[in-house]
PDB file of C-alpha atoms in Angstrom:
ATOM      1  CA  UNK A   1      -0.045  -0.094  -0.046  1.00  0.00           C
ATOM      2  CA  UNK A   2       1.727   3.293  -1.193  1.00  0.00           C
ATOM      3  CA  UNK A   3      -0.284   5.857   0.732  1.00  0.00           C
ATOM      4  CA  UNK A   4      -0.394   6.588   4.453  1.00  0.00           C
ATOM      5  CA  UNK A   5      -3.473   5.784   6.469  1.00  0.00           C
ATOM      6  CA  UNK A   6      -5.584   8.923   6.987  1.00  0.00           C
ATOM      7  CA  UNK A   7      -6.960   9.978  10.383  1.00  0.00           C
ATOM      8  CA  UNK A   8      -9.315  12.842  11.152  1.00  0.00           C
ATOM      9  CA  UNK A   9      -9.138  14.139  14.735  1.00  0.00           C
ATOM     10  CA  UNK A  10     -11.849  16.221  16.372  1.00  0.00           C
ATOM     11  CA  UNK A  11     -12.284  17.236  19.981  1.00  0.00           C
ATOM     12  CA  UNK A  12     -10.093  18.790  22.595  1.00  0.00           C
ATOM     13  CA  UNK A  13      -7.718  21.238  20.639  1.00  0.00           C
ATOM     14  CA  UNK A  14      -4.627  20.654  23.064  1.00  0.00           C
ATOM     15  CA  UNK A  15      -4.564  17.028  22.535  1.00  0.00           C
ATOM     16  CA  UNK A  16      -6.026  16.956  19.056  1.00  0.00           C
ATOM     17  CA  UNK A  17      -3.418  19.310  17.605  1.00  0.00           C
ATOM     18  CA  UNK A  18      -0.637  17.559  19.491  1.00  0.00           C
ATOM     19  CA  UNK A  19      -1.614  14.048  18.403  1.00  0.00           C
ATOM     20  CA  UNK A  20      -2.142  15.102  14.864  1.00  0.00           C
ATOM     21  CA  UNK A  21       1.661  16.136  14.714  1.00  0.00           C
ATOM     22  CA  UNK A  22       2.777  13.105  16.570  1.00  0.00           C
ATOM     23  CA  UNK A  23       0.728  10.580  14.714  1.00  0.00           C
ATOM     24  CA  UNK A  24       2.029  12.273  11.595  1.00  0.00           C
ATOM     25  CA  UNK A  25       5.487  11.292  12.692  1.00  0.00           C
ATOM     26  CA  UNK A  26       4.370   7.752  13.086  1.00  0.00           C
ATOM     27  CA  UNK A  27       3.268   7.283   9.478  1.00  0.00           C
ATOM     28  CA  UNK A  28      -0.200   8.648   9.492  1.00  0.00           C
ATOM     29  CA  UNK A  29      -1.807  11.467   7.339  1.00  0.00           C
ATOM     30  CA  UNK A  30      -3.324  13.228  10.284  1.00  0.00           C
ATOM     31  CA  UNK A  31      -5.550  16.270  10.345  1.00  0.00           C
ATOM     32  CA  UNK A  32      -6.902  17.953  13.363  1.00  0.00           C
ATOM     33  CA  UNK A  33     -10.388  19.572  12.682  1.00  0.00           C
ATOM     34  CA  UNK A  34     -11.667  22.328  14.959  1.00  0.00           C
ATOM     35  CA  UNK A  35     -14.991  20.973  16.451  1.00  0.00           C
ATOM     36  CA  UNK A  36     -17.983  22.918  14.790  1.00  0.00           C
ATOM     37  CA  UNK A  37     -20.319  22.219  17.727  1.00  0.00           C
ATOM     38  CA  UNK A  38     -23.843  21.974  16.507  1.00  0.00           C
ATOM     39  CA  UNK A  39     -23.248  24.219  13.503  1.00  0.00           C
ATOM     40  CA  UNK A  40     -24.749  22.400  10.413  1.00  0.00           C
ATOM     41  CA  UNK A  41     -22.696  24.423   8.021  1.00  0.00           C
ATOM     42  CA  UNK A  42     -19.583  23.874  10.118  1.00  0.00           C
ATOM     43  CA  UNK A  43     -20.132  20.050   9.844  1.00  0.00           C
ATOM     44  CA  UNK A  44     -20.758  20.278   6.145  1.00  0.00           C
ATOM     45  CA  UNK A  45     -17.377  21.826   5.564  1.00  0.00           C
ATOM     46  CA  UNK A  46     -15.817  18.798   7.340  1.00  0.00           C
ATOM     47  CA  UNK A  47     -17.546  16.261   5.237  1.00  0.00           C
ATOM     48  CA  UNK A  48     -14.787  15.874   2.547  1.00  0.00           C
ATOM     49  CA  UNK A  49     -12.127  15.307   5.152  1.00  0.00           C
ATOM     50  CA  UNK A  50     -14.297  12.954   7.246  1.00  0.00           C
ATOM     51  CA  UNK A  51     -15.240  10.915   4.121  1.00  0.00           C
ATOM     52  CA  UNK A  52     -11.577  10.504   3.018  1.00  0.00           C
ATOM     53  CA  UNK A  53     -10.335   9.478   6.494  1.00  0.00           C
ATOM     54  CA  UNK A  54      -9.678   5.834   7.271  1.00  0.00           C
ATOM     55  CA  UNK A  55     -10.322   6.493  10.917  1.00  0.00           C
ATOM     56  CA  UNK A  56     -12.319   9.207  12.615  1.00  0.00           C
ATOM     57  CA  UNK A  57     -11.002   9.859  16.223  1.00  0.00           C
ATOM     58  CA  UNK A  58     -13.030  12.010  18.536  1.00  0.00           C
ATOM     59  CA  UNK A  59     -11.421  13.098  21.799  1.00  0.00           C
ATOM     60  CA  UNK A  60     -14.536  13.797  23.853  1.00  0.00           C
ATOM     61  CA  UNK A  61     -18.057  13.141  22.598  1.00  0.00           C
ATOM     62  CA  UNK A  62     -21.813  13.529  23.005  1.00  0.00           C
ATOM     63  CA  UNK A  63     -24.155  10.493  22.912  1.00  0.00           C
ATOM     64  CA  UNK A  64     -27.682  11.696  22.567  1.00  0.00           C
ATOM     65  CA  UNK A  65     -29.870  11.093  19.542  1.00  0.00           C
ATOM     66  CA  UNK A  66     -29.635  13.778  16.967  1.00  0.00           C
ATOM     67  CA  UNK A  67     -26.263  15.000  18.044  1.00  0.00           C
ATOM     68  CA  UNK A  68     -23.700  15.609  15.310  1.00  0.00           C
ATOM     69  CA  UNK A  69     -21.817  12.537  16.511  1.00  0.00           C
ATOM     70  CA  UNK A  70     -24.987  10.528  16.033  1.00  0.00           C
ATOM     71  CA  UNK A  71     -25.382  11.938  12.506  1.00  0.00           C
ATOM     72  CA  UNK A  72     -21.883  11.083  11.818  1.00  0.00           C
ATOM     73  CA  UNK A  73     -22.375   7.353  12.901  1.00  0.00           C
ATOM     74  CA  UNK A  74     -25.671   7.391  10.689  1.00  0.00           C
ATOM     75  CA  UNK A  75     -23.812   8.163   7.484  1.00  0.00           C
ATOM     76  CA  UNK A  76     -20.181   6.832   8.078  1.00  0.00           C
ATOM     77  CA  UNK A  77     -19.344   3.353   7.388  1.00  0.00           C
ATOM     78  CA  UNK A  78     -15.673   3.416   8.196  1.00  0.00           C
ATOM     79  CA  UNK A  79     -14.266   3.173  11.860  1.00  0.00           C
ATOM     80  CA  UNK A  80     -14.918   5.799  14.543  1.00  0.00           C
ATOM     81  CA  UNK A  81     -13.087   5.754  17.878  1.00  0.00           C
ATOM     82  CA  UNK A  82     -14.157   7.879  20.766  1.00  0.00           C
ATOM     83  CA  UNK A  83     -11.984   8.785  23.556  1.00  0.00           C
ATOM     84  CA  UNK A  84     -14.045   9.769  26.646  1.00  0.00           C
ATOM     85  CA  UNK A  85     -12.225  12.100  29.028  1.00  0.00           C
ATOM     86  CA  UNK A  86     -14.450  13.135  31.916  1.00  0.00           C
ATOM     87  CA  UNK A  87     -17.535  15.475  31.893  1.00  0.00           C
ATOM     88  CA  UNK A  88     -18.534  14.056  28.564  1.00  0.00           C
ATOM     89  CA  UNK A  89     -19.313  10.696  30.355  1.00  0.00           C
ATOM     90  CA  UNK A  90     -21.373  12.437  33.043  1.00  0.00           C
ATOM     91  CA  UNK A  91     -23.472  14.221  30.332  1.00  0.00           C
ATOM     92  CA  UNK A  92     -23.833  10.795  28.553  1.00  0.00           C
ATOM     93  CA  UNK A  93     -25.255   9.219  31.789  1.00  0.00           C
ATOM     94  CA  UNK A  94     -27.659  12.077  32.087  1.00  0.00           C
ATOM     95  CA  UNK A  95     -28.851  11.678  28.513  1.00  0.00           C
ATOM     96  CA  UNK A  96     -29.164   7.862  28.921  1.00  0.00           C
ATOM     97  CA  UNK A  97     -31.266   8.403  32.029  1.00  0.00           C
ATOM     98  CA  UNK A  98     -33.606  10.637  29.894  1.00  0.00           C
ATOM     99  CA  UNK A  99     -33.760   7.798  27.361  1.00  0.00           C
ATOM    100  CA  UNK A 100     -31.961   9.820  24.751  1.00  0.00           C
ATOM    101  CA  UNK A 101     -28.774   7.884  24.220  1.00  0.00           C
ATOM    102  CA  UNK A 102     -28.040   6.901  20.711  1.00  0.00           C
ATOM    103  CA  UNK A 103     -27.515   3.186  20.061  1.00  0.00           C
ATOM    104  CA  UNK A 104     -25.547   3.873  16.950  1.00  0.00           C
ATOM    105  CA  UNK A 105     -22.922   5.750  19.028  1.00  0.00           C
ATOM    106  CA  UNK A 106     -23.093   3.091  21.878  1.00  0.00           C
ATOM    107  CA  UNK A 107     -22.620   0.102  19.728  1.00  0.00           C
ATOM    108  CA  UNK A 108     -20.993   1.071  16.361  1.00  0.00           C
ATOM    109  CA  UNK A 109     -18.084   3.277  17.592  1.00  0.00           C
ATOM    110  CA  UNK A 110     -15.065   1.976  19.464  1.00  0.00           C
ATOM    111  CA  UNK A 111     -14.903   3.538  22.856  1.00  0.00           C
ATOM    112  CA  UNK A 112     -11.861   4.169  25.067  1.00  0.00           C
ATOM    113  CA  UNK A 113     -11.503   6.053  28.401  1.00  0.00           C
ATOM    114  CA  UNK A 114      -8.517   8.015  29.846  1.00  0.00           C
ATOM    115  CA  UNK A 115      -9.356   6.961  33.427  1.00  0.00           C
ATOM    116  CA  UNK A 116     -10.402   3.538  34.651  1.00  0.00           C
ATOM    117  CA  UNK A 117     -13.457   4.555  36.597  1.00  0.00           C
ATOM    118  CA  UNK A 118     -15.007   6.018  33.414  1.00  0.00           C
ATOM    119  CA  UNK A 119     -14.982   2.507  31.970  1.00  0.00           C
ATOM    120  CA  UNK A 120     -17.357   1.415  34.744  1.00  0.00           C
ATOM    121  CA  UNK A 121     -19.620   4.443  34.367  1.00  0.00           C
ATOM    122  CA  UNK A 122     -20.079   3.860  30.611  1.00  0.00           C
ATOM    123  CA  UNK A 123     -20.703   0.216  31.160  1.00  0.00           C
ATOM    124  CA  UNK A 124     -23.569   1.132  33.450  1.00  0.00           C
ATOM    125  CA  UNK A 125     -25.280   2.866  30.518  1.00  0.00           C
ATOM    126  CA  UNK A 126     -24.511   0.000  28.114  1.00  0.00           C
ATOM    127  CA  UNK A 127     -21.263   1.328  26.498  1.00  0.00           C
ATOM    128  CA  UNK A 128     -18.377  -1.081  26.311  1.00  0.00           C
ATOM    129  CA  UNK A 129     -15.081   0.759  26.657  1.00  0.00           C
ATOM    130  CA  UNK A 130     -11.451   0.090  27.383  1.00  0.00           C
ATOM    131  CA  UNK A 131      -9.016   2.061  29.440  1.00  0.00           C
ATOM    132  CA  UNK A 132      -6.505   3.780  27.277  1.00  0.00           C
ATOM    133  CA  UNK A 133      -4.653   6.808  28.866  1.00  0.00           C
ATOM    134  CA  UNK A 134      -4.092   9.764  26.608  1.00  0.00           C
ATOM    135  CA  UNK A 135      -0.350  10.635  26.094  1.00  0.00           C
ATOM    136  CA  UNK A 136       0.663  13.416  28.457  1.00  0.00           C
ATOM    137  CA  UNK A 137       3.874  15.276  27.685  1.00  0.00           C
ATOM    138  CA  UNK A 138       5.774  15.399  30.901  1.00  0.00           C
ATOM    139  CA  UNK A 139       8.660  17.686  31.878  1.00  0.00           C
ATOM    140  CA  UNK A 140      12.062  16.055  31.219  1.00  0.00           C
ATOM    141  CA  UNK A 141      14.932  15.924  33.703  1.00  0.00           C
ATOM    142  CA  UNK A 142      15.161  16.144  37.366  1.00  0.00           C
ATOM    143  CA  UNK A 143      12.307  17.844  39.265  1.00  0.00           C
ATOM    144  CA  UNK A 144      13.134  21.277  40.765  1.00  0.00           C
ATOM    145  CA  UNK A 145      13.788  21.483  44.389  1.00  0.00           C
ATOM    146  CA  UNK A 146      10.888  22.313  46.681  1.00  0.00           C
ATOM    147  CA  UNK A 147      10.676  26.013  47.512  1.00  0.00           C
ATOM    148  CA  UNK A 148      11.627  27.394  50.859  1.00  0.00           C
ATOM    149  CA  UNK A 149       8.060  28.730  51.477  1.00  0.00           C
ATOM    150  CA  UNK A 150       5.198  26.183  51.431  1.00  0.00           C
ATOM    151  CA  UNK A 151       2.788  27.339  48.732  1.00  0.00           C
ATOM    152  CA  UNK A 152      -0.439  25.632  47.509  1.00  0.00           C
ATOM    153  CA  UNK A 153      -1.985  25.759  44.097  1.00  0.00           C
ATOM    154  CA  UNK A 154      -5.752  25.563  43.728  1.00  0.00           C
ATOM    155  CA  UNK A 155      -7.452  24.722  40.493  1.00  0.00           C
ATOM    156  CA  UNK A 156     -10.826  26.241  39.641  1.00  0.00           C
ATOM    157  CA  UNK A 157     -12.057  26.664  36.089  1.00  0.00           C
ATOM    158  CA  UNK A 158     -13.587  29.927  34.852  1.00  0.00           C
ATOM    159  CA  UNK A 159     -16.508  28.582  32.981  1.00  0.00           C
ATOM    160  CA  UNK A 160     -19.688  28.254  35.053  1.00  0.00           C
ATOM    161  CA  UNK A 161     -20.702  24.826  33.426  1.00  0.00           C
ATOM    162  CA  UNK A 162     -17.084  23.422  34.197  1.00  0.00           C
ATOM    163  CA  UNK A 163     -17.319  24.694  37.756  1.00  0.00           C
ATOM    164  CA  UNK A 164     -20.346  22.569  38.428  1.00  0.00           C
ATOM    165  CA  UNK A 165     -18.250  19.520  39.249  1.00  0.00           C
ATOM    166  CA  UNK A 166     -15.699  21.477  41.391  1.00  0.00           C
ATOM    167  CA  UNK A 167     -16.080  21.994  45.206  1.00  0.00           C
ATOM    168  CA  UNK A 168     -15.555  25.671  44.973  1.00  0.00           C
ATOM    169  CA  UNK A 169     -16.767  26.231  48.470  1.00  0.00           C
ATOM    170  CA  UNK A 170     -13.949  24.150  50.026  1.00  0.00           C
ATOM    171  CA  UNK A 171     -11.384  25.554  47.675  1.00  0.00           C
ATOM    172  CA  UNK A 172     -12.187  29.095  48.667  1.00  0.00           C
ATOM    173  CA  UNK A 173     -12.322  28.263  52.489  1.00  0.00           C
ATOM    174  CA  UNK A 174      -8.755  26.783  52.450  1.00  0.00           C
ATOM    175  CA  UNK A 175      -6.886  30.104  52.284  1.00  0.00           C
ATOM    176  CA  UNK A 176      -8.937  31.550  55.211  1.00  0.00           C
ATOM    177  CA  UNK A 177      -8.311  28.336  57.263  1.00  0.00           C
ATOM    178  CA  UNK A 178      -4.474  28.741  56.706  1.00  0.00           C
ATOM    179  CA  UNK A 179      -3.936  32.522  56.723  1.00  0.00           C
ATOM    180  CA  UNK A 180      -0.127  32.010  56.964  1.00  0.00           C
ATOM    181  CA  UNK A 181       0.137  29.911  53.801  1.00  0.00           C
ATOM    182  CA  UNK A 182       0.219  31.597  50.455  1.00  0.00           C
ATOM    183  CA  UNK A 183      -2.241  30.102  47.864  1.00  0.00           C
ATOM    184  CA  UNK A 184      -2.270  30.577  43.944  1.00  0.00           C
ATOM    185  CA  UNK A 185      -5.561  30.037  42.299  1.00  0.00           C
ATOM    186  CA  UNK A 186      -5.646  29.198  38.521  1.00  0.00           C
ATOM    187  CA  UNK A 187      -7.190  29.906  36.055  1.00  0.00           C
ATOM    188  CA  UNK A 188     -10.072  31.907  37.431  1.00  0.00           C
ATOM    189  CA  UNK A 189      -9.403  35.633  37.826  1.00  0.00           C
ATOM    190  CA  UNK A 190     -10.284  37.438  41.041  1.00  0.00           C
ATOM    191  CA  UNK A 191     -13.362  39.185  39.413  1.00  0.00           C
ATOM    192  CA  UNK A 192     -14.961  35.864  38.640  1.00  0.00           C
ATOM    193  CA  UNK A 193     -14.924  34.756  42.335  1.00  0.00           C
ATOM    194  CA  UNK A 194     -17.524  35.620  44.902  1.00  0.00           C
ATOM    195  CA  UNK A 195     -16.716  38.268  47.516  1.00  0.00           C
ATOM    196  CA  UNK A 196     -13.424  39.662  48.522  1.00  0.00           C
ATOM    197  CA  UNK A 197     -10.312  37.412  48.504  1.00  0.00           C
ATOM    198  CA  UNK A 198      -8.158  37.040  51.616  1.00  0.00           C
ATOM    199  CA  UNK A 199      -4.658  38.553  51.314  1.00  0.00           C
ATOM    200  CA  UNK A 200      -2.983  35.169  51.157  1.00  0.00           C
ATOM    201  CA  UNK A 201      -4.990  34.195  47.992  1.00  0.00           C
ATOM    202  CA  UNK A 202      -3.585  35.158  44.586  1.00  0.00           C
ATOM    203  CA  UNK A 203      -6.015  34.560  41.673  1.00  0.00           C
ATOM    204  CA  UNK A 204      -3.646  34.902  38.642  1.00  0.00           C
ATOM    205  CA  UNK A 205      -6.152  34.094  35.913  1.00  0.00           C
ATOM    206  CA  UNK A 206      -4.988  32.347  32.752  1.00  0.00           C
ATOM    207  CA  UNK A 207      -1.192  31.601  32.757  1.00  0.00           C
ATOM    208  CA  UNK A 208       0.724  30.483  29.567  1.00  0.00           C
ATOM    209  CA  UNK A 209       2.948  27.622  30.589  1.00  0.00           C
ATOM    210  CA  UNK A 210       2.765  26.166  34.163  1.00  0.00           C
ATOM    211  CA  UNK A 211       6.415  25.266  34.607  1.00  0.00           C
ATOM    212  CA  UNK A 212       7.208  28.406  36.724  1.00  0.00           C
ATOM    213  CA  UNK A 213       4.042  27.886  38.793  1.00  0.00           C
ATOM    214  CA  UNK A 214       4.930  24.292  39.582  1.00  0.00           C
ATOM    215  CA  UNK A 215       8.428  25.504  40.789  1.00  0.00           C
ATOM    216  CA  UNK A 216       6.733  27.819  43.343  1.00  0.00           C
ATOM    217  CA  UNK A 217       4.505  25.219  44.862  1.00  0.00           C
ATOM    218  CA  UNK A 218       4.744  22.371  47.302  1.00  0.00           C
ATOM    219  CA  UNK A 219       1.171  21.094  46.717  1.00  0.00           C
ATOM    220  CA  UNK A 220      -1.810  21.319  44.403  1.00  0.00           C
ATOM    221  CA  UNK A 221      -5.334  20.793  45.312  1.00  0.00           C
ATOM    222  CA  UNK A 222      -8.067  19.684  42.770  1.00  0.00           C
ATOM    223  CA  UNK A 223     -11.540  18.819  44.209  1.00  0.00           C
ATOM    224  CA  UNK A 224     -14.136  17.437  41.891  1.00  0.00           C
ATOM    225  CA  UNK A 225     -17.399  15.344  42.118  1.00  0.00           C
ATOM    226  CA  UNK A 226     -16.608  13.974  38.662  1.00  0.00           C
ATOM    227  CA  UNK A 227     -13.337  13.687  36.677  1.00  0.00           C
ATOM    228  CA  UNK A 228     -11.255  12.082  34.183  1.00  0.00           C
ATOM    229  CA  UNK A 229      -7.561  11.685  34.505  1.00  0.00           C
ATOM    230  CA  UNK A 230      -6.247  15.122  35.777  1.00  0.00           C
ATOM    231  CA  UNK A 231      -3.279  16.166  33.683  1.00  0.00           C
ATOM    232  CA  UNK A 232      -2.403  18.790  36.165  1.00  0.00           C
ATOM    233  CA  UNK A 233      -2.319  16.115  39.049  1.00  0.00           C
ATOM    234  CA  UNK A 234      -0.061  14.050  36.720  1.00  0.00           C
ATOM    235  CA  UNK A 235       2.246  16.950  35.955  1.00  0.00           C
ATOM    236  CA  UNK A 236       2.411  17.981  39.638  1.00  0.00           C
ATOM    237  CA  UNK A 237       3.438  14.387  40.685  1.00  0.00           C
ATOM    238  CA  UNK A 238       5.994  14.328  37.863  1.00  0.00           C
ATOM    239  CA  UNK A 239       7.698  17.457  39.314  1.00  0.00           C
ATOM    240  CA  UNK A 240       7.995  15.769  42.762  1.00  0.00           C
ATOM    241  CA  UNK A 241       5.197  17.919  44.350  1.00  0.00           C
ATOM    242  CA  UNK A 242       2.267  16.723  46.419  1.00  0.00           C
ATOM    243  CA  UNK A 243      -1.244  16.557  45.100  1.00  0.00           C
ATOM    244  CA  UNK A 244      -4.539  16.479  47.057  1.00  0.00           C
ATOM    245  CA  UNK A 245      -7.355  15.125  44.696  1.00  0.00           C
ATOM    246  CA  UNK A 246     -10.769  13.599  45.084  1.00  0.00           C
ATOM    247  CA  UNK A 247      -9.888  10.661  42.799  1.00  0.00           C
ATOM    248  CA  UNK A 248      -7.253   7.917  43.489  1.00  0.00           C
ATOM    249  CA  UNK A 249      -3.807   8.033  42.112  1.00  0.00           C
ATOM    250  CA  UNK A 250      -0.696   6.373  43.503  1.00  0.00           C
ATOM    251  CA  UNK A 251       1.489   9.052  45.284  1.00  0.00           C
ATOM    252  CA  UNK A 252      -1.384  11.540  45.568  1.00  0.00           C
ATOM    253  CA  UNK A 253      -3.569  12.218  48.697  1.00  0.00           C
ATOM    254  CA  UNK A 254      -7.117  11.282  48.136  1.00  0.00           C
ATOM    255  CA  UNK A 255      -9.500  13.552  50.125  1.00  0.00           C
ATOM    256  CA  UNK A 256     -12.882  15.185  49.704  1.00  0.00           C
ATOM    257  CA  UNK A 257     -14.834  17.582  51.570  1.00  0.00           C
ATOM    258  CA  UNK A 258     -13.411  20.601  53.723  1.00  0.00           C
ATOM    259  CA  UNK A 259     -12.438  18.590  56.878  1.00  0.00           C
ATOM    260  CA  UNK A 260     -10.571  15.802  55.002  1.00  0.00           C
ATOM    261  CA  UNK A 261      -8.820  18.248  52.608  1.00  0.00           C
ATOM    262  CA  UNK A 262      -7.867  20.612  55.382  1.00  0.00           C
ATOM    263  CA  UNK A 263      -6.402  17.735  57.446  1.00  0.00           C
ATOM    264  CA  UNK A 264      -4.374  16.559  54.483  1.00  0.00           C
ATOM    265  CA  UNK A 265      -3.133  20.093  53.902  1.00  0.00           C
ATOM    266  CA  UNK A 266      -2.289  20.618  57.543  1.00  0.00           C
ATOM    267  CA  UNK A 267      -0.264  17.450  57.652  1.00  0.00           C
ATOM    268  CA  UNK A 268       1.883  18.635  54.651  1.00  0.00           C
ATOM    269  CA  UNK A 269       2.321  21.978  56.180  1.00  0.00           C
ATOM    270  CA  UNK A 270       3.368  20.406  59.505  1.00  0.00           C
ATOM    271  CA  UNK A 271       5.952  18.213  57.729  1.00  0.00           C
ATOM    272  CA  UNK A 272       7.275  21.372  55.838  1.00  0.00           C
ATOM    273  CA  UNK A 273       7.893  23.314  58.989  1.00  0.00           C
ATOM    274  CA  UNK A 274       9.548  20.274  60.701  1.00  0.00           C
ATOM    275  CA  UNK A 275      11.924  20.000  57.668  1.00  0.00           C
ATOM    276  CA  UNK A 276      10.472  16.556  56.897  1.00  0.00           C
ATOM    277  CA  UNK A 277       8.674  17.303  53.594  1.00  0.00           C
ATOM    278  CA  UNK A 278      10.825  16.111  50.753  1.00  0.00           C
ATOM    279  CA  UNK A 279      10.111  15.619  47.059  1.00  0.00           C
ATOM    280  CA  UNK A 280       7.320  13.304  46.306  1.00  0.00           C
ATOM    281  CA  UNK A 281       9.305  10.406  44.853  1.00  0.00           C
ATOM    282  CA  UNK A 282       6.340   7.906  45.181  1.00  0.00           C
ATOM    283  CA  UNK A 283       4.175  10.076  42.987  1.00  0.00           C
ATOM    284  CA  UNK A 284       6.918  10.975  40.546  1.00  0.00           C
ATOM    285  CA  UNK A 285       8.012   7.318  40.132  1.00  0.00           C
ATOM    286  CA  UNK A 286       4.417   6.323  39.559  1.00  0.00           C
ATOM    287  CA  UNK A 287       3.695   8.763  36.753  1.00  0.00           C
ATOM    288  CA  UNK A 288       7.081   8.158  35.041  1.00  0.00           C
ATOM    289  CA  UNK A 289       6.168   4.463  34.970  1.00  0.00           C
ATOM    290  CA  UNK A 290       2.568   4.751  33.959  1.00  0.00           C
ATOM    291  CA  UNK A 291       2.444   7.949  31.916  1.00  0.00           C
ATOM    292  CA  UNK A 292       5.578   7.799  29.802  1.00  0.00           C
ATOM    293  CA  UNK A 293       4.702   9.851  26.834  1.00  0.00           C
ATOM    294  CA  UNK A 294       6.246   7.693  24.038  1.00  0.00           C
ATOM    295  CA  UNK A 295       4.938   4.455  25.520  1.00  0.00           C
ATOM    296  CA  UNK A 296       1.311   5.939  25.712  1.00  0.00           C
ATOM    297  CA  UNK A 297       1.695   7.370  22.244  1.00  0.00           C
ATOM    298  CA  UNK A 298       2.855   3.992  20.808  1.00  0.00           C
ATOM    299  CA  UNK A 299      -0.185   2.361  22.558  1.00  0.00           C
ATOM    300  CA  UNK A 300      -2.689   4.773  21.050  1.00  0.00           C
ATOM    301  CA  UNK A 301      -1.055   4.280  17.600  1.00  0.00           C
ATOM    302  CA  UNK A 302      -1.386   0.601  18.023  1.00  0.00           C
ATOM    303  CA  UNK A 303      -5.032   0.832  18.985  1.00  0.00           C
ATOM    304  CA  UNK A 304      -5.927   3.060  16.146  1.00  0.00           C
ATOM    305  CA  UNK A 305      -4.089   0.883  13.588  1.00  0.00           C
ATOM    306  CA  UNK A 306      -6.042  -2.135  14.844  1.00  0.00           C
ATOM    307  CA  UNK A 307      -9.113  -0.425  13.380  1.00  0.00           C
ATOM    308  CA  UNK A 308      -7.510  -0.285   9.747  1.00  0.00           C
ATOM    309  CA  UNK A 309      -7.348  -2.756   7.001  1.00  0.00           C
ATOM    310  CA  UNK A 310      -4.478  -5.176   7.386  1.00  0.00           C
ATOM    311  CA  UNK A 311      -2.241  -3.471   4.854  1.00  0.00           C
ATOM    312  CA  UNK A 312      -2.134  -0.294   7.012  1.00  0.00           C
ATOM    313  CA  UNK A 313      -1.519  -1.844  10.483  1.00  0.00           C
ATOM    314  CA  UNK A 314       2.328  -2.010  10.545  1.00  0.00           C
ATOM    315  CA  UNK A 315       3.731   0.955  12.403  1.00  0.00           C
ATOM    316  CA  UNK A 316       6.861   2.633  10.978  1.00  0.00           C
ATOM    317  CA  UNK A 317      10.153   1.058  12.318  1.00  0.00           C
ATOM    318  CA  UNK A 318      11.618   4.300  13.379  1.00  0.00           C
ATOM    319  CA  UNK A 319       8.817   6.916  14.242  1.00  0.00           C
ATOM    320  CA  UNK A 320       9.943  10.469  14.660  1.00  0.00           C
ATOM    321  CA  UNK A 321       9.513  12.131  17.978  1.00  0.00           C
ATOM    322  CA  UNK A 322       7.529  15.207  17.051  1.00  0.00           C
TER     323      UNK A 322
END
């Protein structure tokens, strides 16, 4: 077969654009397409590319009848892979409860999840999926030393819809509970938060590149009622920092609700003041073993090639590292 296999990628721009480049380096003719939402004219513009693609790969999806994804499954005969990443699974469960889930999407697409608990959630609504982590680019080299001042990073999105699964009340109570500890909140700006902020809470808004932020902190806190794999938690652990998260990950502290989270944070602060808080080697070792970027990229490539005709399935012997 003389030509390269074609893949059309829709969904999360960060991963879509990155994977289009990197799969291109592994022998694919890869195109990232900006998701047109529910715009009929926007989807019509994508038809030629989607029709030519050997595989259509969606990073995040909807499942309800009449959605653009449902229409895509109605007319497309080639393989479609859906990578579920978090809130999209929550929305799918809600649509299923309303009796609006599309059986075309549920049964004809190939489904993967970036977190193991999402596999169970999809199974409960009749969607069979496998666990396949998305490739996360991690910082190379040794982690920076912990700062002399204990500082905590809080994550709270700006969008009201995204905030619905975040425990904003607990996040905003923590700085007042620990007035001597500096806190940094991203990416919500101060004007998007209720009331006045305590002097030890700095709401920086959107920041391009988090490496300098990770160097400043000893711990990050992410509190959600629903989640996929948190890339910020993975990045935090890779840099040898502590992470307090509602969901389980080896090397992170699992906690929810104000009392549990405050106690976990209090323990870290106590260890810092006693000179006992060193780099989080357990968390760093775990993510370096389980989230190696090239390993996960090769696994995704293998899973995608398994959807192709036999003549396309062999991966290049020496893929480029784009």
